């Protein structure tokens, strides 16, 4: 099975191609304001570099959030387009689970956090001993203090903190967790589409792939636009 | 500090750029027979994509082996050239340690293996609980059966097996280790230059960076050319 997988939900985007359970190419690129201009060319470049055509892809996968609204939308829309044009299925997975996959079989639970603005974080706590990370605290959005209370209730063990939210809220994490807080080394703070191909295979194995129209972003909280519409 | 790091010691090469302890770009690409044609263009493309000039790099780093003789030589030579031209230092690190960094803070020791041909493996056993993997069995070359005996002497715990050698010798590993053998999921069988930037920082911190002329490959065993020369 050939899987094209993308993650555009944080400031470091990634695209990866797996051919028969082997990663043959992956690209990570910073894309704060240039995502829409870079994503499709990057996919084209990656496929061309290994001589694989879009028609050869069996499954299109992407992180569906939580994360940057614009980033998640761009990723989902691109995968929907590719899948619609080729008649292939889509697989979506959590951005926070993808990030937890940077720590396979870790000795401690992994808390992945993204900055959700408004003094909140998107976060989850995962057990990464199984092949696919198992949620201990499911994906949520809340102030970091409340999340840290949940984490302390959930485990008495040391906890690995990773992701842009762990960098942003390093101080409150240290205060709440004391010596139990282990901050991930810097190369492990971004998700990798290569690991996403494994999540995508699991989506496939459990028969949860979807048609393009059913690949939906998971924002966890309503967008600014929705809030504004409700108010008016 | 800006670090450019490359790993060309296996069939999946990678190039990464870290700017002030942040990965800003990374590229992984399959390169069995095309490495010399692809490596320099890939470095140029990566730097251009983030607007960083070669003159802005403070440290050039690469995996110095063990691994493919040709691949390691190409990586070391490229880094030597870049460092010589810019007057910057070099940092070298083990290919097997880089591979172990795919499992940060793993619950079990990590045995990384590469196929060394001639029915042998390049291999090592690492404890990945510290920031920089600590060798339990140091980098070596030997038949897989002898390595597995060493591993069984070194630990009674389950062991994570990763790398192209783990795929090649899956059967003898299973036979020798039984249920204690945990095979890494497929996205984790190749080293990543992004993780190498962390190894390079450690080389820097311990004042072990070298001048270009002193960045030497570590083949562990003599090359075919050397053996032929000795025979003649």
Coordinates of C-alpha atoms in Angstrom, one line a residue:
Chain A
X1 CA 0.0 0.0 0.0
X2 CA 1.3 3.5 -0.9
X3 CA 0.3 6.2 1.6
X4 CA 0.7 9.9 1.2
X5 CA 0.4 11.7 4.5
X6 CA 0.5 15.3 5.5
X7 CA 0.4 17.3 8.7
X8 CA -0.2 21.0 8.5
X9 CA -1.6 21.7 11.9
X10 CA 1.4 23.4 13.5
X11 CA 4.1 25.8 12.3
X12 CA 6.3 22.9 11.1
X13 CA 4.4 21.2 8.3
X14 CA 5.4 17.8 7.0
X15 CA 4.7 15.5 4.0
X16 CA 5.7 11.8 3.8
X17 CA 5.4 9.0 1.4
X18 CA 5.3 5.3 2.6
X19 CA 5.6 2.6 0.0
X20 CA 4.8 -0.9 1.2
X21 CA 5.6 -0.2 4.9
X22 CA 8.7 1.7 4.1
X23 CA 9.2 5.5 4.3
X24 CA 10.8 6.5 1.0
X25 CA 10.6 10.3 1.4
X26 CA 9.6 12.9 4.0
X27 CA 9.9 16.7 4.1
X28 CA 9.4 19.0 7.1
X29 CA 9.2 22.7 6.5
X30 CA 8.4 25.8 8.5
X31 CA 5.4 27.5 7.0
X32 CA 3.8 30.1 9.2
X33 CA 2.4 32.3 6.4
X34 CA 3.4 30.4 3.3
X35 CA 1.5 27.1 3.7
X36 CA -1.0 27.5 0.8
X37 CA 1.9 28.4 -1.5
X38 CA 4.2 25.6 -0.5
X39 CA 2.0 22.6 0.3
X40 CA 1.0 21.4 -3.2
X41 CA 4.5 22.1 -4.7
X42 CA 6.1 20.2 -1.9
X43 CA 3.8 17.2 -2.5
X44 CA 4.6 17.3 -6.2
X45 CA 8.4 17.6 -5.5
X46 CA 8.3 14.7 -3.1
X47 CA 6.4 12.3 -5.4
X48 CA 8.6 13.3 -8.4
X49 CA 11.8 12.7 -6.4
X50 CA 10.8 9.0 -5.9
X51 CA 9.1 8.5 -9.2
X52 CA 5.6 7.9 -7.7
X53 CA 2.6 9.3 -9.4
X54 CA -0.5 10.6 -7.6
X55 CA -2.5 7.9 -9.3
X56 CA -0.2 5.3 -7.6
X57 CA -1.3 6.5 -4.1
X58 CA -3.8 4.1 -2.4
X59 CA -4.6 6.2 0.7
X60 CA -4.4 9.9 1.4
X61 CA -4.0 10.8 5.1
X62 CA -3.7 13.9 7.2
X63 CA -3.8 15.2 10.8
X64 CA -7.3 16.6 11.3
X65 CA -6.6 18.7 14.4
X66 CA -6.7 20.1 16.9
X67 CA -4.2 22.8 15.9
X68 CA -4.0 25.9 13.7
X69 CA -7.5 26.4 12.2
X70 CA -6.1 27.6 8.9
X71 CA -3.4 24.9 8.8
X72 CA -5.8 22.1 9.5
X73 CA -8.3 23.3 6.9
X74 CA -5.6 23.6 4.3
X75 CA -4.4 20.0 5.0
X76 CA -7.9 18.5 5.0
X77 CA -8.9 20.4 1.8
X78 CA -5.7 19.2 0.0
X79 CA -6.2 15.6 1.0
X80 CA -9.9 15.8 0.0
X81 CA -9.0 17.2 -3.4
X82 CA -6.4 14.5 -4.0
X83 CA -8.7 11.7 -2.9
X84 CA -11.7 13.0 -4.9
X85 CA -9.6 13.3 -8.1
X86 CA -8.2 9.8 -7.8
X87 CA -11.2 8.0 -6.2
X88 CA -9.1 6.9 -3.2
X89 CA -10.1 6.9 0.4
X90 CA -8.9 9.3 3.2
X91 CA -7.7 8.7 6.7
X92 CA -7.7 11.3 9.4
X93 CA -5.9 11.2 12.8
X94 CA -5.3 13.4 15.8
X95 CA -2.5 16.0 15.6
X96 CA -1.8 15.3 19.3
X97 CA -1.6 11.5 18.8
X98 CA 0.8 12.1 15.9
X99 CA 3.0 14.2 18.2
X100 CA 2.9 11.4 20.9
X101 CA 4.3 9.0 18.2
X102 CA 7.7 10.8 18.6
X103 CA 8.1 8.7 21.8
X104 CA 7.4 5.1 20.8
X105 CA 7.4 2.8 23.8
X106 CA 8.3 5.6 26.2
X107 CA 8.9 4.8 29.8
X108 CA 6.5 7.5 30.9
X109 CA 3.1 8.8 29.7
X110 CA 3.4 11.6 27.1
X111 CA 1.5 14.8 27.4
X112 CA 1.3 16.6 24.0
X113 CA 0.3 20.2 24.0
X114 CA -0.3 22.9 21.4
X115 CA -0.9 26.6 22.0
X116 CA -4.6 27.2 21.5
X117 CA -4.3 31.0 22.2
X118 CA -6.7 32.7 24.6
X119 CA -4.5 31.3 27.4
X120 CA -5.6 27.7 26.6
X121 CA -3.9 24.6 25.2
X122 CA -5.0 21.8 23.0
X123 CA -3.7 18.8 24.9
X124 CA -3.9 15.0 25.6
X125 CA -2.1 12.5 27.7
X126 CA -1.0 9.2 25.9
X127 CA 0.4 5.9 26.8
X128 CA 2.8 5.1 24.0
X129 CA 3.6 1.5 24.9
X130 CA 1.1 0.2 22.3
X131 CA 1.9 0.5 18.6
X132 CA -0.8 3.2 18.3
X133 CA -0.7 5.7 21.3
X134 CA -3.6 5.1 23.7
X135 CA -5.3 8.2 25.2
X136 CA -5.2 8.4 29.1
X137 CA -6.7 11.9 28.9
X138 CA -8.5 12.5 25.5
X139 CA -7.8 15.4 23.2
X140 CA -9.2 18.6 24.9
X141 CA -8.9 22.3 25.0
X142 CA -8.6 24.1 28.4
X143 CA -6.3 26.4 30.4
X144 CA -3.0 24.8 31.1
X145 CA -3.6 24.9 34.9
X146 CA -6.7 22.7 34.5
X147 CA -5.0 20.3 32.2
X148 CA -2.1 19.9 34.6
X149 CA -4.6 19.1 37.4
X150 CA -6.1 16.4 35.1
X151 CA -2.6 15.0 34.4
X152 CA -1.8 14.9 38.1
X153 CA -5.1 13.1 38.8
X154 CA -4.4 10.6 35.9
X155 CA -0.9 9.5 36.9
X156 CA 1.7 9.7 39.7
X157 CA 4.5 8.9 37.3
X158 CA 6.9 11.3 35.6
X159 CA 5.3 12.8 32.4
X160 CA 7.0 13.7 29.1
X161 CA 5.8 17.1 27.8
X162 CA 6.1 17.7 24.1
X163 CA 4.9 20.2 21.5
X164 CA 4.8 23.9 21.0
X165 CA 2.4 24.3 24.0
X166 CA 5.0 22.6 26.2
X167 CA 7.5 25.3 25.2
X168 CA 5.0 28.1 25.6
X169 CA 3.8 26.9 29.1
X170 CA 7.1 25.5 30.4
X171 CA 6.9 27.5 33.6
X172 CA 3.4 26.5 34.8
X173 CA 4.2 22.9 33.9
X174 CA 7.4 23.0 36.0
X175 CA 5.5 24.6 38.9
X176 CA 2.6 22.1 38.8
X177 CA 4.7 18.9 38.1
X178 CA 8.0 19.7 39.9
X179 CA 10.6 17.0 39.2
X180 CA 8.0 14.8 37.5
X181 CA 8.0 17.1 34.4
X182 CA 10.4 15.9 31.7
X183 CA 10.6 18.3 28.7
X184 CA 11.2 16.6 25.3
X185 CA 14.4 17.5 23.6
X186 CA 13.9 20.1 20.9
X187 CA 13.9 17.9 17.8
X188 CA 10.8 16.1 19.2
X189 CA 8.4 19.1 19.5
X190 CA 6.9 18.7 16.1
X191 CA 4.8 15.9 14.6
X192 CA 6.1 13.9 11.6
X193 CA 4.0 12.9 8.7
X194 CA 6.1 9.7 8.4
X195 CA 4.7 8.5 11.8
X196 CA 1.3 9.5 10.4
X197 CA 1.5 6.8 7.8
X198 CA 1.5 4.3 10.6
X199 CA -1.6 6.0 12.1
X200 CA -3.2 5.9 8.7
X201 CA -2.6 2.2 8.3
X202 CA -4.3 1.6 11.7
X203 CA -7.3 3.7 10.4
X204 CA -7.3 1.4 7.4
X205 CA -7.0 -1.8 9.5
X206 CA -10.0 -0.8 11.6
X207 CA -12.0 0.0 8.5
X208 CA -12.3 3.7 9.5
X209 CA -11.2 5.3 6.2
X210 CA -13.7 7.7 4.8
X211 CA -14.8 9.3 1.5
X212 CA -13.3 12.8 0.9
X213 CA -16.6 14.5 1.9
X214 CA -16.5 12.8 5.3
X215 CA -12.9 13.8 6.2
X216 CA -13.7 16.5 8.7
X217 CA -11.5 18.8 10.8
X218 CA -11.7 18.3 14.6
X219 CA -11.3 21.8 16.0
X220 CA -12.5 20.9 19.5
X221 CA -13.7 24.4 20.0
X222 CA -15.7 26.7 17.6
X223 CA -13.8 29.0 15.3
X224 CA -13.7 32.8 15.8
X225 CA -16.0 33.1 12.7
X226 CA -18.6 30.7 14.2
X227 CA -18.5 32.6 17.5
X228 CA -19.0 35.9 15.7
X229 CA -21.9 34.5 13.8
X230 CA -23.6 33.3 16.9
X231 CA -23.2 36.7 18.6
X232 CA -24.7 38.6 15.7
Chain B
X1 CA 23.5 28.4 17.0
X2 CA 22.6 27.2 13.4
X3 CA 23.4 23.5 12.7
X4 CA 23.3 21.8 9.4
X5 CA 23.3 18.1 9.8
X6 CA 23.3 15.2 7.4
X7 CA 23.1 11.4 7.5
X8 CA 24.0 9.4 4.4
X9 CA 25.1 6.2 6.0
X10 CA 22.0 4.1 5.1
X11 CA 19.6 3.9 2.1
X12 CA 17.4 6.7 3.4
X13 CA 19.5 9.8 3.6
X14 CA 18.5 12.9 5.6
X15 CA 19.4 16.6 5.8
X16 CA 18.2 18.9 8.6
X17 CA 18.6 22.5 9.7
X18 CA 18.3 23.6 13.3
X19 CA 18.2 27.3 14.1
X20 CA 18.6 28.2 17.8
X21 CA 17.3 24.8 19.1
X22 CA 14.4 24.6 16.7
X23 CA 14.2 22.3 13.7
X24 CA 13.2 24.5 10.7
X25 CA 13.5 22.1 7.9
X26 CA 14.4 18.4 7.3
X27 CA 14.4 16.2 4.3
X28 CA 14.6 12.4 4.1
X29 CA 15.1 10.8 0.7
X30 CA 15.9 7.3 -0.6
X31 CA 19.2 7.4 -2.4
X32 CA 20.6 4.0 -3.1
X33 CA 22.5 4.9 -6.3
X34 CA 21.9 8.6 -6.6
X35 CA 23.4 10.0 -3.5
X36 CA 26.3 12.0 -5.0
X37 CA 23.9 13.6 -7.5
X38 CA 21.3 14.5 -4.8
X39 CA 23.0 15.4 -1.6
X40 CA 24.4 18.9 -2.5
X41 CA 21.3 20.0 -4.4
X42 CA 19.2 18.8 -1.4
X43 CA 21.3 20.9 1.0
X44 CA 21.0 23.9 -1.3
X45 CA 17.2 23.5 -1.6
X46 CA 16.8 23.1 2.1
X47 CA 18.8 26.2 3.0
X48 CA 17.1 28.3 0.3
X49 CA 13.6 27.2 1.5
X50 CA 14.2 28.8 4.9
X51 CA 16.4 31.7 3.7
X52 CA 19.5 30.6 5.5
X53 CA 22.9 31.0 3.7
X54 CA 25.8 28.5 4.1
X55 CA 27.7 31.3 5.7
X56 CA 25.1 31.5 8.4
X57 CA 25.8 27.9 9.6
X58 CA 27.8 27.7 12.8
X59 CA 28.4 23.9 12.9
X60 CA 28.4 21.2 10.2
X61 CA 27.5 17.8 11.5
X62 CA 27.1 14.3 10.1
X63 CA 26.9 10.6 10.9
X64 CA 30.4 9.2 10.5
X65 CA 29.4 5.5 10.5
X66 CA 29.2 2.6 10.7
X67 CA 27.2 2.1 7.6
X68 CA 27.5 2.1 3.8
X69 CA 31.2 2.9 3.1
X70 CA 30.3 5.0 0.1
X71 CA 27.5 6.8 1.9
X72 CA 29.5 7.6 4.9
X73 CA 32.4 8.9 2.8
X74 CA 30.1 11.1 0.7
X75 CA 28.6 12.6 3.9
X76 CA 31.9 13.2 5.6
X77 CA 33.5 14.7 2.5
X78 CA 30.5 17.0 1.9
X79 CA 30.6 18.3 5.5
X80 CA 34.4 18.6 5.4
X81 CA 34.1 20.7 2.2
X82 CA 31.4 23.0 3.7
X83 CA 33.3 23.5 6.9
X84 CA 36.6 24.1 5.2
X85 CA 35.1 26.7 2.9
X86 CA 33.3 28.6 5.7
X87 CA 35.9 28.1 8.4
X88 CA 33.4 26.5 10.7
X89 CA 33.9 23.4 12.9
X90 CA 32.6 19.9 12.3
X91 CA 30.8 17.4 14.6
X92 CA 30.6 13.7 13.9
X93 CA 28.5 11.1 15.7
X94 CA 27.6 7.4 15.4
X95 CA 25.0 6.3 12.9
X96 CA 23.8 3.7 15.4
X97 CA 23.4 6.3 18.2
X98 CA 21.4 8.5 15.7
X99 CA 19.1 5.6 15.1
X100 CA 18.6 5.0 18.8
X101 CA 17.4 8.6 19.1
X102 CA 14.2 7.5 17.4
X103 CA 13.2 6.1 20.8
X104 CA 13.7 8.9 23.3
X105 CA 13.2 7.7 26.9
X106 CA 12.2 4.3 25.8
X107 CA 11.0 1.8 28.4
X108 CA 13.5 -0.8 27.1
X109 CA 17.1 -0.9 25.8
X110 CA 17.3 -0.2 22.1
X111 CA 19.4 -2.4 19.8
X112 CA 20.1 -0.7 16.5
X113 CA 21.4 -2.8 13.6
X114 CA 22.5 -2.2 10.1
X115 CA 23.3 -4.9 7.5
X116 CA 27.1 -5.0 7.2
X117 CA 26.9 -7.7 4.4
X118 CA 29.1 -10.8 4.7
X119 CA 26.5 -12.2 7.1
X120 CA 27.4 -9.6 9.7
X121 CA 25.7 -6.6 11.3
X122 CA 26.9 -3.2 12.5
X123 CA 25.1 -3.0 15.9
X124 CA 24.9 -1.5 19.3
X125 CA 22.7 -1.6 22.4
X126 CA 21.7 1.8 23.9
X127 CA 19.9 3.0 27.0
X128 CA 17.9 6.0 25.7
X129 CA 16.7 7.3 29.1
X130 CA 19.4 10.0 29.1
X131 CA 19.2 12.9 26.6
X132 CA 22.0 11.4 24.6
X133 CA 21.8 7.6 24.2
X134 CA 24.2 5.7 26.5
X135 CA 25.9 2.6 25.0
X136 CA 25.3 -0.7 26.9
X137 CA 27.0 -2.6 24.1
X138 CA 29.3 -0.3 22.1
X139 CA 29.2 0.0 18.2
X140 CA 30.5 -3.3 16.8
X141 CA 30.5 -5.5 13.7
X142 CA 29.9 -9.2 14.1
X143 CA 27.5 -12.0 13.0
X144 CA 24.0 -11.5 14.3
X145 CA 24.1 -14.6 16.4
X146 CA 27.1 -13.3 18.3
X147 CA 25.5 -9.9 18.8
X148 CA 22.3 -11.5 20.1
X149 CA 24.4 -13.5 22.6
X150 CA 26.0 -10.2 23.8
X151 CA 22.5 -8.6 24.1
X152 CA 21.2 -11.4 26.1
X153 CA 24.2 -11.2 28.4
X154 CA 23.8 -7.5 28.8
X155 CA 20.1 -7.4 29.7
X156 CA 17.2 -9.6 30.9
X157 CA 14.6 -7.0 29.8
X158 CA 12.7 -6.8 26.5
X159 CA 14.8 -5.1 23.8
X160 CA 13.6 -2.8 21.0
X161 CA 15.2 -3.8 17.6
X162 CA 15.5 -1.1 15.0
X163 CA 17.2 -0.4 11.7
X164 CA 17.7 -2.1 8.3
X165 CA 19.6 -4.9 10.0
X166 CA 16.6 -5.6 12.3
X167 CA 14.5 -6.1 9.2
X168 CA 17.1 -8.2 7.4
X169 CA 17.7 -10.5 10.5
X170 CA 14.2 -10.5 11.9
X171 CA 14.1 -14.3 12.1
X172 CA 17.3 -15.0 14.0
X173 CA 16.4 -12.1 16.4
X174 CA 13.0 -13.7 17.1
X175 CA 14.6 -17.1 17.6
X176 CA 17.2 -15.8 20.0
X177 CA 15.1 -13.4 22.0
X178 CA 11.7 -15.0 21.9
X179 CA 9.0 -12.7 23.3
X180 CA 11.6 -10.3 24.5
X181 CA 12.1 -9.0 21.0
X182 CA 10.1 -5.9 20.1
X183 CA 10.5 -4.9 16.5
X184 CA 10.2 -1.1 15.9
X185 CA 7.3 0.1 13.8
X186 CA 8.4 0.7 10.2
X187 CA 8.7 4.6 10.3
X188 CA 11.4 4.2 13.0
X189 CA 13.9 2.1 11.1
X190 CA 15.9 5.0 9.6
X191 CA 17.9 7.7 11.4
X192 CA 16.9 11.3 11.1
X193 CA 19.3 14.2 10.7
X194 CA 17.0 16.4 12.9
X195 CA 17.9 14.2 15.9
X196 CA 21.5 14.5 14.8
X197 CA 21.5 18.2 15.5
X198 CA 20.9 17.3 19.2
X199 CA 23.9 14.9 19.1
X200 CA 25.9 17.6 17.4
X201 CA 25.1 20.1 20.2
X202 CA 26.3 17.5 22.7
X203 CA 29.6 17.2 20.7
X204 CA 29.8 21.0 20.9
X205 CA 29.1 21.1 24.6
X206 CA 31.8 18.5 25.4
X207 CA 34.3 20.5 23.3
X208 CA 34.7 17.6 20.8
X209 CA 34.1 19.5 17.6
X210 CA 36.9 19.0 15.1
X211 CA 38.6 20.8 12.2
X212 CA 37.5 19.4 8.7
X213 CA 40.6 17.4 8.3
X214 CA 40.0 15.5 11.6
X215 CA 36.4 14.5 10.8
X216 CA 37.0 10.8 10.1
X217 CA 34.7 8.0 9.1
X218 CA 34.4 5.1 11.6
X219 CA 34.0 2.1 9.4
X220 CA 34.7 -0.4 12.3
X221 CA 36.0 -2.9 9.8
X222 CA 38.5 -2.3 6.9
X223 CA 37.0 -1.6 3.5
X224 CA 37.2 -4.1 0.6
X225 CA 39.8 -1.9 -1.0
X226 CA 42.1 -2.0 2.1
X227 CA 41.7 -5.8 2.4
X228 CA 42.6 -6.2 -1.3
X229 CA 45.7 -3.9 -0.8
X230 CA 46.9 -6.0 2.2
X231 CA 46.4 -9.2 0.3
X232 CA 48.4 -8.0 -2.8

